[in-house]
CSV table of C-alpha atoms in Angstrom, one decimal:
chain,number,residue,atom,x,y,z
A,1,UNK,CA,-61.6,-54.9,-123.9
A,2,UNK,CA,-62.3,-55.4,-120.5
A,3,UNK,CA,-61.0,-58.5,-118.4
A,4,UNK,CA,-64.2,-61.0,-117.4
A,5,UNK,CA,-64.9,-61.0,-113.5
A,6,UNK,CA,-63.9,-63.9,-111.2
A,7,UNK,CA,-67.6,-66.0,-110.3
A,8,UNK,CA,-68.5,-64.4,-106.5
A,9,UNK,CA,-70.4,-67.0,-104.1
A,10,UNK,CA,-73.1,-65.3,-102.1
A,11,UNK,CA,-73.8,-67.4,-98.7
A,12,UNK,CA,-76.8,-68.5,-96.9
A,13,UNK,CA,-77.0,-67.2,-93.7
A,14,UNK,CA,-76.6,-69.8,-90.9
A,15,UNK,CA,-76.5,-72.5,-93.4
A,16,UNK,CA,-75.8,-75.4,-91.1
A,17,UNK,CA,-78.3,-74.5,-88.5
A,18,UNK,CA,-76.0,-73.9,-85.3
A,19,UNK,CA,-76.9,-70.8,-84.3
A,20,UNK,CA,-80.7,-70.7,-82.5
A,21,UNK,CA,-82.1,-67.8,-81.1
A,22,UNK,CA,-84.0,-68.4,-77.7
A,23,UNK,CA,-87.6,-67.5,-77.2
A,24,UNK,CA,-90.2,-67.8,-74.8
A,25,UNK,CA,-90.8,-71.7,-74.6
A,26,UNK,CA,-89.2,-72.5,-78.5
A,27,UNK,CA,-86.5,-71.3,-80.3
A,28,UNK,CA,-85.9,-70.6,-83.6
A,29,UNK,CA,-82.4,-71.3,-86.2
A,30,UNK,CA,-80.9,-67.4,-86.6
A,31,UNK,CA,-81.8,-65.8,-89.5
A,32,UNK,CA,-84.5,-67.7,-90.3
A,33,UNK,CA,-88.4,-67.9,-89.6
A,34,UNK,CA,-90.6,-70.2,-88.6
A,35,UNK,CA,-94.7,-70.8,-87.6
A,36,UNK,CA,-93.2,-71.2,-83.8
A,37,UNK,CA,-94.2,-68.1,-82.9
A,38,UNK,CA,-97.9,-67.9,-84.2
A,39,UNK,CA,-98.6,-71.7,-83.1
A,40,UNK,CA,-96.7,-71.5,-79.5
A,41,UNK,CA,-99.3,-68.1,-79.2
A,42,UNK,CA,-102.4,-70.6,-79.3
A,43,UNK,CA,-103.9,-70.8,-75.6
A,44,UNK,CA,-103.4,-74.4,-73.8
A,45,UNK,CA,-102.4,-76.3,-77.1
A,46,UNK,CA,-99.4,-74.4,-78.5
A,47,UNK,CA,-96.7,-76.2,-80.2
A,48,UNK,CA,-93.8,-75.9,-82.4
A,49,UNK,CA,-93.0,-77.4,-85.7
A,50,UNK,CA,-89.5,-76.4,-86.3
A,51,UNK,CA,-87.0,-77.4,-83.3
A,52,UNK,CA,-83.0,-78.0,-82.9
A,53,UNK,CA,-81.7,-81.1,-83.4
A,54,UNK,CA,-78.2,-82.9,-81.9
A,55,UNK,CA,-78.5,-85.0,-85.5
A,56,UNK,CA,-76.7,-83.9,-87.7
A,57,UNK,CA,-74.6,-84.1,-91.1
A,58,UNK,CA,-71.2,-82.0,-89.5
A,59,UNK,CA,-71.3,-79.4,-86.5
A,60,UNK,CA,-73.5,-80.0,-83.6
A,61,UNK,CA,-77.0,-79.2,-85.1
A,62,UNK,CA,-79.6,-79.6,-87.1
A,63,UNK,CA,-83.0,-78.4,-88.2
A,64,UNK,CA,-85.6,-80.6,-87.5
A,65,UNK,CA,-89.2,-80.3,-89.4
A,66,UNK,CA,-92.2,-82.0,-87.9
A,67,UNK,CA,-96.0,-82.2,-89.2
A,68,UNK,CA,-98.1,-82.2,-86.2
A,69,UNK,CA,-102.0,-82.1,-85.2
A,70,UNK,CA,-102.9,-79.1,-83.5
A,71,UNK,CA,-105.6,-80.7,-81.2
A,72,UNK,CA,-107.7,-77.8,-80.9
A,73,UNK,CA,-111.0,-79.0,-79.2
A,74,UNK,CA,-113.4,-79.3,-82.3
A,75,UNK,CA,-111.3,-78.5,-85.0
A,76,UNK,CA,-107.7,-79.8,-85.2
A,77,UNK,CA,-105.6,-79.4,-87.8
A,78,UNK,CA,-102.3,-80.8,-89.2
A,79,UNK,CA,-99.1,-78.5,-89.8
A,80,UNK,CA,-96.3,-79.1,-91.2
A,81,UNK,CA,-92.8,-77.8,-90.4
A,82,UNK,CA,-91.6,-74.4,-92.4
A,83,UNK,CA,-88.8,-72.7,-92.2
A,84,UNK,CA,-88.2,-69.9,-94.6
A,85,UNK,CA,-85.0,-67.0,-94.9
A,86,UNK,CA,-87.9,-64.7,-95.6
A,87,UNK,CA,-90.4,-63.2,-93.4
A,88,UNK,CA,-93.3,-65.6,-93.1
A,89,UNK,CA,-96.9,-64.2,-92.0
A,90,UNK,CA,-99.5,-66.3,-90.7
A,91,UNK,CA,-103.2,-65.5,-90.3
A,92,UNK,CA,-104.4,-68.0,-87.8
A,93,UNK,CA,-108.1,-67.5,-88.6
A,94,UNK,CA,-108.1,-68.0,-92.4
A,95,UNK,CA,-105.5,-70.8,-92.4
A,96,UNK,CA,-103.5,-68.7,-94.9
A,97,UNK,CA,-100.0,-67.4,-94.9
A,98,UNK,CA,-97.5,-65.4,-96.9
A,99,UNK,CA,-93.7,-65.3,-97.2
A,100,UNK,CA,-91.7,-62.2,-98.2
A,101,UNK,CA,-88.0,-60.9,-98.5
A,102,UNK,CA,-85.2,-62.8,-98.0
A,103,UNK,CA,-81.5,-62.5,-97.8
A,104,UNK,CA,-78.7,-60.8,-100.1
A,105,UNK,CA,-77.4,-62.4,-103.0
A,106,UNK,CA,-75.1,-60.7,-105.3
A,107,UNK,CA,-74.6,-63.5,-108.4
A,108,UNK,CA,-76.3,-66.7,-110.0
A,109,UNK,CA,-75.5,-69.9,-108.3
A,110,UNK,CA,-76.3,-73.1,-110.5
A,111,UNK,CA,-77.6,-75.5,-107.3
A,112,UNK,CA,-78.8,-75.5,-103.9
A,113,UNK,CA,-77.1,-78.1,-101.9
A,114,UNK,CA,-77.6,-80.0,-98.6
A,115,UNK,CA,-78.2,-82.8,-96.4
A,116,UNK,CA,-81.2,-84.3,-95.6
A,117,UNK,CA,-83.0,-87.1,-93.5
A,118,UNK,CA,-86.5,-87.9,-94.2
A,119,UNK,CA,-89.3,-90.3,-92.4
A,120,UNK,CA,-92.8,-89.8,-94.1
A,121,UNK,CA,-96.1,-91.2,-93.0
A,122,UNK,CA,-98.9,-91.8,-95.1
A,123,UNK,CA,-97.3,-91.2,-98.7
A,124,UNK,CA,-95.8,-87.8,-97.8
A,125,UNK,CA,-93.6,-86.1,-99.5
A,126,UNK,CA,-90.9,-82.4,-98.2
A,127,UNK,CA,-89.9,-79.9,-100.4
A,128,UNK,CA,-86.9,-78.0,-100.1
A,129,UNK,CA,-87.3,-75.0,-102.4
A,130,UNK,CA,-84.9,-72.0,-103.5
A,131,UNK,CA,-86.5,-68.4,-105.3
A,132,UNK,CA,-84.2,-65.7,-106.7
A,133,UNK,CA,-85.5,-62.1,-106.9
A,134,UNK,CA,-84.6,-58.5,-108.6
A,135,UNK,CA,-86.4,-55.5,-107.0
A,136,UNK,CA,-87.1,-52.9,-109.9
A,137,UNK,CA,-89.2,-49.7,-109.9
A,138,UNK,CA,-90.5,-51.2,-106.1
A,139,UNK,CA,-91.6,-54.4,-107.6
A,140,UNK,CA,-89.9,-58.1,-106.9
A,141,UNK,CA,-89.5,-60.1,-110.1
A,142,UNK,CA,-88.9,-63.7,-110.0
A,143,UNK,CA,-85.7,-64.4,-111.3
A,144,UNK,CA,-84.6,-68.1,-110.8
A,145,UNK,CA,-86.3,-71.1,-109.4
A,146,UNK,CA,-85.4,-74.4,-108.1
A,147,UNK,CA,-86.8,-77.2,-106.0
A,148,UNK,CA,-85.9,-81.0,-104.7
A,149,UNK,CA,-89.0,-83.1,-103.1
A,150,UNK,CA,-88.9,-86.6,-102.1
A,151,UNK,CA,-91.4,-89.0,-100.7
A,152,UNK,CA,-88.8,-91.3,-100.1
A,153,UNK,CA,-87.6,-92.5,-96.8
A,154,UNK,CA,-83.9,-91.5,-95.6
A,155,UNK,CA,-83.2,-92.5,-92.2
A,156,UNK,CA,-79.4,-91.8,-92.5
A,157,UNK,CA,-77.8,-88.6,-93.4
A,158,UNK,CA,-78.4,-87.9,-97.6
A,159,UNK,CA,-77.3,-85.2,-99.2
A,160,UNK,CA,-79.4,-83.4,-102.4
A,161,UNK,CA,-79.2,-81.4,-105.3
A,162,UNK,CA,-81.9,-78.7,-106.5
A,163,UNK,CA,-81.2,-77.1,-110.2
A,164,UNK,CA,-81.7,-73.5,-110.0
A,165,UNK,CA,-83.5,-72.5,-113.7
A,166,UNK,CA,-83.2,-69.2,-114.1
A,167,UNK,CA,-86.2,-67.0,-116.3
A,168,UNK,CA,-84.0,-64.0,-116.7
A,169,UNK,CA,-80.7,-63.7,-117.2
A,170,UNK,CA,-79.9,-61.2,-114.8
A,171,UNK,CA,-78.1,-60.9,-111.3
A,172,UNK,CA,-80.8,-61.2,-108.5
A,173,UNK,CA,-80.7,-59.2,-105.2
A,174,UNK,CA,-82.7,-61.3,-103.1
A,175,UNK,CA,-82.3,-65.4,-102.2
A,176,UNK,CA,-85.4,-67.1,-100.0
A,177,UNK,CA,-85.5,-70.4,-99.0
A,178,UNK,CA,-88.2,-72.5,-98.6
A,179,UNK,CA,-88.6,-75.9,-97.0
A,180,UNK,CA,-91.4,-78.1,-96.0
A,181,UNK,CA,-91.8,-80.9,-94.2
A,182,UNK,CA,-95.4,-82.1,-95.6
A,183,UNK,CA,-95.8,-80.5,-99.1
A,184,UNK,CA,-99.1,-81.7,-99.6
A,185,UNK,CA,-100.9,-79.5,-97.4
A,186,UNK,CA,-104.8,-80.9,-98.4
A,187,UNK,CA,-103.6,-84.4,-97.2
A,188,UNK,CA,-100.5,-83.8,-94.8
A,189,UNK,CA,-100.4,-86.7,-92.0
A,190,UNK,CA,-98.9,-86.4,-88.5
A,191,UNK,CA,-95.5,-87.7,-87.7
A,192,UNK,CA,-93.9,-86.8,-91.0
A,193,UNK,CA,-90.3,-85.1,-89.5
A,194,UNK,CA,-87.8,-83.8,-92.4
A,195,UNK,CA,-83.9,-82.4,-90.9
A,196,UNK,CA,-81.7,-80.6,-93.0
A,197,UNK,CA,-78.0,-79.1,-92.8
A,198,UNK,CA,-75.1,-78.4,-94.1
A,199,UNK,CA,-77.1,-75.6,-96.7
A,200,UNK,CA,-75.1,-74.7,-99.6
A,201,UNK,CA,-74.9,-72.5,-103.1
A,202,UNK,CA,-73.2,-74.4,-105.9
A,203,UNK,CA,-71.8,-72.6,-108.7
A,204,UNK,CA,-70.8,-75.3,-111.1
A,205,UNK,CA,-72.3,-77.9,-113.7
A,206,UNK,CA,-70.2,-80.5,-112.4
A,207,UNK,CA,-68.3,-82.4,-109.6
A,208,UNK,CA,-64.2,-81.1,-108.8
A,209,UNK,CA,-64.4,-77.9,-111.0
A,210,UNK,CA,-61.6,-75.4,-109.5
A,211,UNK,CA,-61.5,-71.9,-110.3
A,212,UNK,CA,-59.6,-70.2,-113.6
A,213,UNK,CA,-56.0,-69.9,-112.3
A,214,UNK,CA,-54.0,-67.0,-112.9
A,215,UNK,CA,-52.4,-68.6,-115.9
A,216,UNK,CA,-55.7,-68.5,-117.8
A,217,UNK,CA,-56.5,-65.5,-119.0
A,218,UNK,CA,-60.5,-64.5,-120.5
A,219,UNK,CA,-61.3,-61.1,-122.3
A,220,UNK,CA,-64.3,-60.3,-123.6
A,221,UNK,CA,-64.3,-58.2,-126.9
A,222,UNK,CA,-68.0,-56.8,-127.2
A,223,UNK,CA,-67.6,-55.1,-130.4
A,224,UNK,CA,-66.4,-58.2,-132.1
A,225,UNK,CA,-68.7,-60.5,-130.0
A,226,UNK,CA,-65.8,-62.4,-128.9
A,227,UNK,CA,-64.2,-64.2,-126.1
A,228,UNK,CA,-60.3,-64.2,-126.1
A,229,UNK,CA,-58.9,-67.0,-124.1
A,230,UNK,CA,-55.0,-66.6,-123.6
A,231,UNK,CA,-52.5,-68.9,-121.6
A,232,UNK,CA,-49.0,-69.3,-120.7
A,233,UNK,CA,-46.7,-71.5,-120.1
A,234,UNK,CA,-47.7,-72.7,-116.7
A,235,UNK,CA,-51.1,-74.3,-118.3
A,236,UNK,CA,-48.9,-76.9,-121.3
A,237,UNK,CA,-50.2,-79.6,-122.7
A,238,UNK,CA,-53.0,-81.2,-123.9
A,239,UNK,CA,-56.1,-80.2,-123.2
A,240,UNK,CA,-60.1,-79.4,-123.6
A,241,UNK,CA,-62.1,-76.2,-123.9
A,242,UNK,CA,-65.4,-76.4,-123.6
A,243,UNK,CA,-68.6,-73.7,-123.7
A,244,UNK,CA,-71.1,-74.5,-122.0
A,245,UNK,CA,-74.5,-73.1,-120.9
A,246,UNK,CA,-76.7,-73.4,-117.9
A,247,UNK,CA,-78.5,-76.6,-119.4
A,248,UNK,CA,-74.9,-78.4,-119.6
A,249,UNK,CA,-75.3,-77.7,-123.5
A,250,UNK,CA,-71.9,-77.5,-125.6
A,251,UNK,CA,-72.0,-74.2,-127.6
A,252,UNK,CA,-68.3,-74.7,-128.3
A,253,UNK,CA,-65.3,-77.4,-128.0
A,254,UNK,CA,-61.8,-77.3,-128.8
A,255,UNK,CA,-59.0,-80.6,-128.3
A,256,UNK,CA,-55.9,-79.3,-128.4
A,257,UNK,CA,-52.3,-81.6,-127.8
A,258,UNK,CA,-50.6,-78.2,-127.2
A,259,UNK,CA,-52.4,-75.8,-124.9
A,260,UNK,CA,-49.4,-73.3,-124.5
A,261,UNK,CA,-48.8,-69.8,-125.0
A,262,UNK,CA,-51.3,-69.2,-127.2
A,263,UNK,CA,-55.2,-67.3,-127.8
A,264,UNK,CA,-58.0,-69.4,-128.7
A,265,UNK,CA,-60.9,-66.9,-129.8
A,266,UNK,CA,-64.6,-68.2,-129.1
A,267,UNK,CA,-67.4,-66.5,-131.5
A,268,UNK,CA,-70.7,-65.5,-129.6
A,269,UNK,CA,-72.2,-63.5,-132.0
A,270,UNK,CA,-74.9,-66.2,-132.8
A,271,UNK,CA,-75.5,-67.5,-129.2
A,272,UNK,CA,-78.2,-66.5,-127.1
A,273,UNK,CA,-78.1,-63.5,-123.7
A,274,UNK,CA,-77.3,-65.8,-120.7
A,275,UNK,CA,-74.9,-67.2,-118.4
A,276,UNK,CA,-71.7,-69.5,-119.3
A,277,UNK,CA,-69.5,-71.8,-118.3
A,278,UNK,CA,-65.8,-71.8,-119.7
A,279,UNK,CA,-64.5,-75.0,-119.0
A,280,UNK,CA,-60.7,-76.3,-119.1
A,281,UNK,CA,-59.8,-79.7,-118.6
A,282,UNK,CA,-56.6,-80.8,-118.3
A,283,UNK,CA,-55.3,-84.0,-116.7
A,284,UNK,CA,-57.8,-84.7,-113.9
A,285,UNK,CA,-57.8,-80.3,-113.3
A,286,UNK,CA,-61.6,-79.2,-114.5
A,287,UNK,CA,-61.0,-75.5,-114.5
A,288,UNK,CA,-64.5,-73.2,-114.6
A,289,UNK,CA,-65.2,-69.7,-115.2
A,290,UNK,CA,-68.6,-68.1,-115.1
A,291,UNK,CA,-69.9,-64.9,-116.6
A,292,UNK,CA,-73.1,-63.2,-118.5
A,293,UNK,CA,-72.8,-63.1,-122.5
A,294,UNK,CA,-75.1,-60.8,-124.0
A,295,UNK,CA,-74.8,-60.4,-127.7
């Protein structure tokens, strides 16, 4: 028997948008790209989309997201604000564009988290969107995905919550981010502005969840398709365990008046490969502990 690793938090890169690189004319949030580059390069009626804003949630800055008409003389065009952790290529003749890589991620966070203000025109709507990826044999699968979208006005500071639903349950090594200003682009209207900060991985199915302490102990017995759960004395009392998986589903619950120096053994022989959540509550303490069953 092996003891069950602690939950690791992977980190967005320049997640609260104060570090900007300068450029020519624009500048872009660090780490991140942007259709600054391609639109500032059009003769006479360059502009940017994506700029840095003194709103913010906490810090100094923000991102700030703006659809804008392009007045190019005979055919202009509206585009919205994108900024993306991957590498996003623009071909200015066809109109199309394509986004690839992205940063490290080492684990499987449950939510993306943020702030957000929003002023729409014309019934539009932003997107904030989050992709997890696994590169095997030179090909990247799609392993989680996980959106929030509003067409909902929100002139103060808001914060959001995008589920992250994974398709396989295995660890990713790649995290892009995706977020829109106009998501509709066949109908986007100009003046639509989205900010964002404050960017953040969540790794818990619930508000006030603290980590396993040290008096909580969790093996996991792969021959017997068991979890081992011992305590001592330092978590007394009585309390909850709880099993739960990524869709907030009980698989297992135990009340105890005396939660002590004793094991509690969970049976996973009959539950399906993916990630769990073992949860102890005790008091007002929500203890969590995440990890990958597969039986």
């Amino acid at each position: 028997m092996l003891p069950v690793a602690h939950c690791q938090t992977s980190q967005i890169p320049n997640a609260d948008f104060e570090n900007w690189v300068q450029h020519s004319g624009y500048s872009d949030p660090q780490y991140w790209d942007t259709p600054n580059l391609e639109l500032m390069s059009i003769p006479i009626f360059g502009q940017t989309v994506v700029s840095k804003s003194t709103s913010h949630a906490s810090g100094s800055f923000s991102a700030k997201l703006e659809t804008k008409t392009i007045s190019i003389p005979g055919s202009p065009v509206n585009v919205p604000g994108v900024i993306t952790l991957g590498k996003l290529t623009i071909d200015m003749l066809s109109g199309t564009y394509s986004i690839s890589g992205g940063a490290p991620i080492h684990d499987q966070p449950t939510h993306l988290k943020g702030f957000y203000r929003f002023s729409p025109v014309g019934g539009d709507s932003c997107v904030v969107g989050i992709a997890l990826f696994k590169t095997i044999a030179g090909n990247q699968d799609t392993i989680a995905l996980g959106y929030f979208s509003s067409k909902v006005s929100a002139p103060d500071w808001t914060p959001f919550s995008a589920w992250i639903e994974y398709l396989e349950q295995t660890d990713p090594d790649t995290l892009n981010i995706l977020a829109i200003s106009t998501a509709q682009f066949l109908n986007m209207h100009n003046g639509t502005v989205l900010y964002l900060d404050n960017l953040s991985l969540d790794y818990t199915l619930g508000i006030g969840e603290d980590k396993i302490p040290a008096d909580i102990t969790v093996y996991q017995d792969k021959e017997t398709r068991r979890l081992l759960v011992f305590t001592s004395s330092g978590i007394s009392g009585p309390a909850s365990l709880m099993l739960v998986n990524l869709m907030g589903q009980k698989v297992f619950s135990l009340n105890t008046a005396s939660f002590g120096q004793e094991k509690t053994v969970i049976s996973y022989d009959k539950l399906k490969p993916g990630v769990y959540i073992l949860q102890v509550l005790q008091g007002h303490k929500n203890y969590c502990h995440k990890f990958f069953l597969n039986p």
